[in-house]
Amino acid sequence: MAASTQPTTSTIPAYKTAFLQSCLSANVLTFGTYTLKSGRQSPYFFNAGSFHTSPLLSVISTAYAHTIISFLSSHPSIPKPDILFGPAYKGIALVCSTLLELYRLDPQTWSSVSYSFNRKEVKDHGEGGGIVGASLKGKNVLVIDDVITAGTAIRETIKQVGKEGGKVVGLAVALDQVEKMPGPREKEEGLGDGEPRMSATGQIRQEFGVQTASIVTLDDLIAVLRGKGDEGDIERLEKYRRRFLASD
C-alpha cells in the first residue's frame, strides 16, 4: 500500500467518529488477544452483531448511508444501485436499516431502490427460491456487509447475485482492516513470511472489478484512539498494522 498521510480526528468526518465512538462505548470493538480464522493473533476484535439496540442500529445505518453517498459521488462511473443486498445473516438488518436511512437523507434519489437478501437454504415451497425481497434480475446491486476477512463469503455473494441475473457494482463494509492475506504457513504454523500481499478487498477488486467502500479503516480507529485510548492498545494496533499492512 502506498504511503499516505495518516488521518487525524480533525480530518475524519463526524459520522465516522460517531460510529467509532459508539463501537468503543458499546464494546463492539474490543482489545486483547484474539485468534483469527487465519491463525493470526489480533490485538482487536470487531463484532457487528453487537449493534442490536435501536440507538446502535441507528448509528451504523447512518454511517453506512453517508459512506454509500460519498462512495457513489466519488465514483461517478459506478451506476446508482437498483438493489441494496445484505448477505445472511448479519447483512439482513444492515441492509434494511441502511436503505431506510438513505431514504430519510434523500428520498428523491432512494425511493425507487429496493433491498434483497439471501436465504442460507433455498426454500422449496411457497414463493420458493434463495432470495428474499426484490428480484435481482437485470439489476445493479450494491452489497452491504460488516467486514471482509478472507473474501470467501463475498465471492459467494457476487456469484449468487450473478446467478440471479444481477450485477454487483459496489461493496460497502463497516471496517476495512487494510491487512494482507495470510501466507501459506500462517494458519497451520502461525508463521508470517513477511512477503507483500494484497488485502481481501484488493483481491475482490482485481478479480471482479468491484470497488469497495468502508465506513472506517484501522487507520481511522488508531486516529480516534490517540489521546483518548490506552497507549498500550494503540501501540499494539500500530505494530499489528506495520506487520500485516496490505500492499494494495
mmCIF file of C-alpha atoms in Angstrom:
data_model
loop_
_atom_site.group_PDB
_atom_site.id
_atom_site.type_symbol
_atom_site.label_atom_id
_atom_site.label_comp_id
_atom_site.label_asym_id
_atom_site.label_seq_id
_atom_site.Cartn_x
_atom_site.Cartn_y
_atom_site.Cartn_z
ATOM 1 C CA MET A 1 0.000 0.000 0.000
ATOM 2 C CA ALA A 2 1.377 3.393 -0.955
ATOM 3 C CA ALA A 3 2.448 5.682 1.829
ATOM 4 C CA SER A 4 -0.156 8.278 2.745
ATOM 5 C CA THR A 5 -0.836 10.844 5.402
ATOM 6 C CA GLN A 6 -2.406 9.156 8.400
ATOM 7 C CA PRO A 7 -5.847 10.516 9.353
ATOM 8 C CA THR A 8 -6.358 12.639 12.436
ATOM 9 C CA THR A 9 -9.548 13.314 14.377
ATOM 10 C CA SER A 10 -9.744 16.735 12.678
ATOM 11 C CA THR A 11 -9.806 15.144 9.207
ATOM 12 C CA ILE A 12 -12.244 12.300 9.970
ATOM 13 C CA PRO A 13 -15.907 13.089 9.114
ATOM 14 C CA ALA A 14 -18.268 13.363 12.076
ATOM 15 C CA TYR A 15 -20.265 10.263 11.132
ATOM 16 C CA LYS A 16 -17.099 8.138 11.183
ATOM 17 C CA THR A 17 -16.094 9.470 14.594
ATOM 18 C CA ALA A 18 -19.599 8.884 15.977
ATOM 19 C CA PHE A 19 -19.545 5.354 14.600
ATOM 20 C CA LEU A 20 -16.157 4.544 16.170
ATOM 21 C CA GLN A 21 -17.072 6.099 19.497
ATOM 22 C CA SER A 22 -20.253 4.004 19.588
ATOM 23 C CA CYS A 23 -18.243 0.892 18.712
ATOM 24 C CA LEU A 24 -15.892 1.565 21.617
ATOM 25 C CA SER A 25 -18.509 2.506 24.216
ATOM 26 C CA ALA A 26 -20.730 -0.486 23.362
ATOM 27 C CA ASN A 27 -17.811 -2.948 23.194
ATOM 28 C CA VAL A 28 -18.460 -3.669 19.540
ATOM 29 C CA LEU A 29 -14.719 -3.040 19.220
ATOM 30 C CA THR A 30 -12.692 -4.692 21.964
ATOM 31 C CA PHE A 31 -8.983 -5.028 22.651
ATOM 32 C CA GLY A 32 -6.971 -8.009 23.833
ATOM 33 C CA THR A 33 -5.561 -11.052 22.069
ATOM 34 C CA TYR A 34 -7.833 -12.779 19.576
ATOM 35 C CA THR A 35 -7.037 -15.752 17.349
ATOM 36 C CA LEU A 36 -8.475 -15.153 13.896
ATOM 37 C CA LYS A 37 -9.552 -17.741 11.344
ATOM 38 C CA SER A 38 -6.287 -17.031 9.522
ATOM 39 C CA GLY A 39 -4.334 -18.055 12.623
ATOM 40 C CA ARG A 40 -3.143 -14.516 13.300
ATOM 41 C CA GLN A 41 -3.143 -13.084 16.795
ATOM 42 C CA SER A 42 -5.050 -9.816 16.520
ATOM 43 C CA PRO A 43 -4.987 -7.096 19.200
ATOM 44 C CA TYR A 44 -8.582 -6.077 18.449
ATOM 45 C CA PHE A 45 -11.905 -7.620 17.511
ATOM 46 C CA PHE A 46 -14.928 -6.119 15.728
ATOM 47 C CA ASN A 47 -18.369 -7.719 16.135
ATOM 48 C CA ALA A 48 -21.104 -6.045 14.077
ATOM 49 C CA GLY A 49 -23.631 -8.437 15.620
ATOM 50 C CA SER A 50 -23.450 -6.289 18.754
ATOM 51 C CA PHE A 51 -25.373 -3.498 17.007
ATOM 52 C CA HIS A 52 -28.609 -4.939 18.348
ATOM 53 C CA THR A 53 -30.234 -1.908 20.026
ATOM 54 C CA SER A 54 -32.139 0.833 18.239
ATOM 55 C CA PRO A 55 -29.588 3.599 19.058
ATOM 56 C CA LEU A 56 -26.669 1.454 17.848
ATOM 57 C CA LEU A 57 -28.542 0.329 14.733
ATOM 58 C CA SER A 58 -29.277 3.990 14.000
ATOM 59 C CA VAL A 59 -25.579 4.868 14.325
ATOM 60 C CA ILE A 60 -24.356 2.140 11.984
ATOM 61 C CA SER A 61 -27.098 2.653 9.376
ATOM 62 C CA THR A 62 -26.400 6.409 9.358
ATOM 63 C CA ALA A 63 -22.691 5.693 8.875
ATOM 64 C CA TYR A 64 -23.364 3.226 6.051
ATOM 65 C CA ALA A 65 -25.708 5.690 4.341
ATOM 66 C CA HIS A 66 -23.181 8.536 4.401
ATOM 67 C CA THR A 67 -20.451 6.151 3.246
ATOM 68 C CA ILE A 68 -22.520 4.967 0.281
ATOM 69 C CA ILE A 69 -23.468 8.515 -0.738
ATOM 70 C CA SER A 70 -19.821 9.606 -0.586
ATOM 71 C CA PHE A 71 -18.697 6.453 -2.415
ATOM 72 C CA LEU A 72 -21.096 6.962 -5.328
ATOM 73 C CA SER A 73 -20.265 10.665 -5.517
ATOM 74 C CA SER A 74 -16.525 9.940 -5.757
ATOM 75 C CA HIS A 75 -17.020 7.133 -8.321
ATOM 76 C CA PRO A 76 -19.303 8.672 -10.982
ATOM 77 C CA SER A 77 -18.688 5.734 -13.323
ATOM 78 C CA ILE A 78 -20.485 3.410 -10.903
ATOM 79 C CA PRO A 79 -24.218 3.340 -11.666
ATOM 80 C CA LYS A 80 -26.696 4.094 -8.926
ATOM 81 C CA PRO A 81 -27.753 0.745 -7.458
ATOM 82 C CA ASP A 82 -31.252 -0.593 -8.045
ATOM 83 C CA ILE A 83 -30.889 -3.010 -5.136
ATOM 84 C CA LEU A 84 -29.078 -2.995 -1.797
ATOM 85 C CA PHE A 85 -28.190 -6.580 -0.932
ATOM 86 C CA GLY A 86 -27.419 -7.900 2.552
ATOM 87 C CA PRO A 87 -25.837 -11.359 2.801
ATOM 88 C CA ALA A 88 -27.410 -13.513 5.521
ATOM 89 C CA TYR A 89 -27.302 -13.246 8.396
ATOM 90 C CA LYS A 90 -25.681 -10.022 9.650
ATOM 91 C CA GLY A 91 -26.265 -8.239 6.368
ATOM 92 C CA ILE A 92 -30.057 -8.534 6.628
ATOM 93 C CA ALA A 93 -30.559 -5.981 9.418
ATOM 94 C CA LEU A 94 -27.802 -3.773 7.996
ATOM 95 C CA VAL A 95 -29.283 -3.547 4.503
ATOM 96 C CA CYS A 96 -32.834 -2.826 5.698
ATOM 97 C CA SER A 97 -31.854 -0.104 8.177
ATOM 98 C CA THR A 98 -29.382 1.481 5.742
ATOM 99 C CA LEU A 99 -31.952 1.769 2.962
ATOM 100 C CA LEU A 100 -34.349 3.459 5.390
ATOM 101 C CA GLU A 101 -31.637 5.950 6.354
ATOM 102 C CA LEU A 102 -30.733 6.648 2.711
ATOM 103 C CA TYR A 103 -34.395 7.362 2.009
ATOM 104 C CA ARG A 104 -34.550 9.683 5.037
ATOM 105 C CA LEU A 105 -31.483 11.600 3.826
ATOM 106 C CA ASP A 106 -32.510 11.812 0.148
ATOM 107 C CA PRO A 107 -35.998 10.456 -0.620
ATOM 108 C CA GLN A 108 -35.938 11.599 -4.241
ATOM 109 C CA THR A 109 -32.848 9.534 -5.041
ATOM 110 C CA TRP A 110 -33.538 6.454 -2.953
ATOM 111 C CA SER A 111 -37.321 5.974 -3.108
ATOM 112 C CA SER A 112 -37.016 3.674 -6.130
ATOM 113 C CA VAL A 113 -34.261 1.480 -4.620
ATOM 114 C CA SER A 114 -35.175 -1.887 -3.109
ATOM 115 C CA TYR A 115 -33.465 -4.371 -0.822
ATOM 116 C CA SER A 116 -32.855 -8.099 -1.036
ATOM 117 C CA PHE A 117 -31.093 -10.763 0.979
ATOM 118 C CA ASN A 118 -30.348 -14.422 0.524
ATOM 119 C CA ARG A 119 -31.590 -17.482 2.333
ATOM 120 C CA LYS A 120 -28.947 -19.812 3.709
ATOM 121 C CA GLU A 121 -31.104 -22.690 2.457
ATOM 122 C CA VAL A 122 -33.192 -22.478 -0.698
ATOM 123 C CA LYS A 123 -36.937 -22.574 0.020
ATOM 124 C CA ASP A 124 -38.741 -25.303 -1.908
ATOM 125 C CA HIS A 125 -42.316 -24.263 -1.088
ATOM 126 C CA GLY A 126 -44.425 -21.093 -1.190
ATOM 127 C CA GLU A 127 -42.665 -18.462 -3.288
ATOM 128 C CA GLY A 128 -39.545 -20.642 -3.225
ATOM 129 C CA GLY A 129 -36.058 -19.625 -4.210
ATOM 130 C CA GLY A 130 -32.964 -18.407 -2.429
ATOM 131 C CA ILE A 131 -33.673 -14.652 -2.450
ATOM 132 C CA VAL A 132 -35.991 -12.619 -0.222
ATOM 133 C CA GLY A 133 -37.046 -9.146 -1.356
ATOM 134 C CA ALA A 134 -36.725 -7.624 -4.808
ATOM 135 C CA SER A 135 -35.671 -9.685 -7.794
ATOM 136 C CA LEU A 136 -32.039 -9.217 -8.798
ATOM 137 C CA LYS A 137 -32.580 -9.953 -12.491
ATOM 138 C CA GLY A 138 -31.180 -7.177 -14.671
ATOM 139 C CA LYS A 139 -30.375 -5.011 -11.647
ATOM 140 C CA ASN A 140 -27.306 -3.147 -10.427
ATOM 141 C CA VAL A 141 -26.602 -4.343 -6.903
ATOM 142 C CA LEU A 142 -24.618 -2.795 -4.047
ATOM 143 C CA VAL A 143 -23.696 -5.261 -1.299
ATOM 144 C CA ILE A 144 -23.586 -4.266 2.375
ATOM 145 C CA ASP A 145 -21.584 -6.423 4.802
ATOM 146 C CA ASP A 146 -19.705 -5.977 8.066
ATOM 147 C CA VAL A 147 -16.113 -6.921 7.187
ATOM 148 C CA ILE A 148 -14.182 -8.863 4.563
ATOM 149 C CA THR A 149 -11.611 -11.185 6.062
ATOM 150 C CA ALA A 150 -10.662 -13.908 3.595
ATOM 151 C CA GLY A 151 -13.119 -12.837 0.892
ATOM 152 C CA THR A 152 -14.789 -16.259 0.689
ATOM 153 C CA ALA A 153 -18.274 -15.039 1.625
ATOM 154 C CA ILE A 154 -18.248 -12.019 -0.695
ATOM 155 C CA ARG A 155 -17.084 -14.179 -3.610
ATOM 156 C CA GLU A 156 -20.075 -16.453 -2.987
ATOM 157 C CA THR A 157 -22.354 -13.403 -2.818
ATOM 158 C CA ILE A 158 -21.071 -11.979 -6.112
ATOM 159 C CA LYS A 159 -21.580 -15.352 -7.785
ATOM 160 C CA GLN A 160 -25.070 -15.733 -6.312
ATOM 161 C CA VAL A 161 -26.100 -12.265 -7.468
ATOM 162 C CA GLY A 162 -24.799 -13.106 -10.939
ATOM 163 C CA LYS A 163 -26.670 -16.405 -10.951
ATOM 164 C CA GLU A 164 -29.863 -14.476 -10.187
ATOM 165 C CA GLY A 165 -29.206 -12.174 -13.155
ATOM 166 C CA GLY A 166 -27.878 -9.178 -11.249
ATOM 167 C CA LYS A 167 -24.559 -7.368 -11.299
ATOM 168 C CA VAL A 168 -22.620 -6.286 -8.202
ATOM 169 C CA VAL A 169 -21.451 -2.698 -8.817
ATOM 170 C CA GLY A 170 -20.070 -1.945 -5.356
ATOM 171 C CA LEU A 171 -19.485 -3.189 -1.851
ATOM 172 C CA ALA A 172 -19.801 -1.279 1.436
ATOM 173 C CA VAL A 173 -18.301 -2.663 4.646
ATOM 174 C CA ALA A 174 -18.143 -1.299 8.172
ATOM 175 C CA LEU A 175 -14.430 -1.856 8.807
ATOM 176 C CA ASP A 176 -11.569 -2.186 6.334
ATOM 177 C CA GLN A 177 -8.754 -3.872 8.230
ATOM 178 C CA VAL A 178 -6.266 -2.936 5.459
ATOM 179 C CA GLU A 179 -4.308 -6.104 6.181
ATOM 180 C CA LYS A 180 -2.753 -8.523 3.745
ATOM 181 C CA MET A 181 -3.999 -12.023 3.111
ATOM 182 C CA PRO A 182 -2.245 -14.744 5.141
ATOM 183 C CA GLY A 183 0.682 -16.700 3.763
ATOM 184 C CA PRO A 184 0.600 -20.479 3.178
ATOM 185 C CA ARG A 185 2.195 -21.370 6.537
ATOM 186 C CA GLU A 186 0.398 -18.831 8.645
ATOM 187 C CA LYS A 187 -2.736 -20.765 9.586
ATOM 188 C CA GLU A 188 -1.048 -24.129 10.097
ATOM 189 C CA GLU A 189 2.083 -22.940 11.876
ATOM 190 C CA GLY A 190 1.386 -19.339 12.820
ATOM 191 C CA LEU A 191 4.389 -18.215 10.784
ATOM 192 C CA GLY A 192 4.283 -14.998 8.802
ATOM 193 C CA ASP A 193 6.728 -14.830 5.904
ATOM 194 C CA GLY A 194 6.976 -11.043 5.626
ATOM 195 C CA GLU A 195 6.060 -11.127 1.936
ATOM 196 C CA PRO A 196 3.873 -8.332 0.494
ATOM 197 C CA ARG A 197 0.311 -9.373 -0.346
ATOM 198 C CA MET A 198 -2.933 -7.739 -1.307
ATOM 199 C CA SER A 199 -5.855 -7.409 1.068
ATOM 200 C CA ALA A 200 -9.035 -9.422 0.560
ATOM 201 C CA THR A 201 -10.788 -6.299 -0.743
ATOM 202 C CA GLY A 202 -7.897 -5.715 -3.144
ATOM 203 C CA GLN A 203 -8.261 -9.234 -4.466
ATOM 204 C CA ILE A 204 -12.018 -8.785 -4.927
ATOM 205 C CA ARG A 205 -11.401 -5.560 -6.819
ATOM 206 C CA GLN A 206 -8.826 -7.289 -9.020
ATOM 207 C CA GLU A 207 -10.895 -10.445 -9.665
ATOM 208 C CA PHE A 208 -14.326 -8.917 -10.193
ATOM 209 C CA GLY A 209 -13.718 -5.215 -10.829
ATOM 210 C CA VAL A 210 -15.867 -4.336 -7.816
ATOM 211 C CA GLN A 211 -14.947 -1.179 -5.915
ATOM 212 C CA THR A 212 -15.214 -1.206 -2.133
ATOM 213 C CA ALA A 213 -16.086 1.499 0.384
ATOM 214 C CA SER A 214 -15.736 1.286 4.155
ATOM 215 C CA ILE A 215 -17.188 3.322 6.984
ATOM 216 C CA VAL A 216 -13.804 3.287 8.705
ATOM 217 C CA THR A 217 -10.356 1.737 8.429
ATOM 218 C CA LEU A 218 -7.851 0.576 11.014
ATOM 219 C CA ASP A 219 -6.059 3.904 10.454
ATOM 220 C CA ASP A 220 -9.235 5.781 11.469
ATOM 221 C CA LEU A 221 -9.530 3.685 14.629
ATOM 222 C CA ILE A 222 -5.948 4.463 15.646
ATOM 223 C CA ALA A 223 -6.501 8.187 14.981
ATOM 224 C CA VAL A 224 -9.596 8.297 17.206
ATOM 225 C CA LEU A 225 -7.834 6.390 19.980
ATOM 226 C CA ARG A 226 -4.809 8.723 20.069
ATOM 227 C CA GLY A 227 -5.005 10.899 23.165
ATOM 228 C CA LYS A 228 -8.120 9.067 24.394
ATOM 229 C CA GLY A 229 -7.386 5.356 24.380
ATOM 230 C CA ASP A 230 -4.951 3.161 26.239
ATOM 231 C CA GLU A 231 -1.411 3.767 24.981
ATOM 232 C CA GLY A 232 -0.687 0.060 25.150
ATOM 233 C CA ASP A 233 -3.664 -0.721 22.883
ATOM 234 C CA ILE A 234 -2.551 1.950 20.415
ATOM 235 C CA GLU A 235 0.998 0.600 20.355
ATOM 236 C CA ARG A 236 -0.225 -2.956 19.709
ATOM 237 C CA LEU A 237 -2.532 -1.759 16.927
ATOM 238 C CA GLU A 238 0.269 0.169 15.229
ATOM 239 C CA LYS A 239 2.621 -2.798 15.500
ATOM 240 C CA TYR A 240 -0.049 -5.093 14.006
ATOM 241 C CA ARG A 241 -0.683 -2.633 11.174
ATOM 242 C CA ARG A 242 3.018 -2.379 10.335
ATOM 243 C CA ARG A 243 3.384 -6.156 10.286
ATOM 244 C CA PHE A 244 0.319 -7.006 8.216
ATOM 245 C CA LEU A 245 -0.321 -3.892 6.116
ATOM 246 C CA ALA A 246 -1.600 -4.858 2.660
ATOM 247 C CA SER A 247 0.325 -3.950 -0.480
ATOM 248 C CA ASP A 248 -2.675 -2.626 -2.445
#
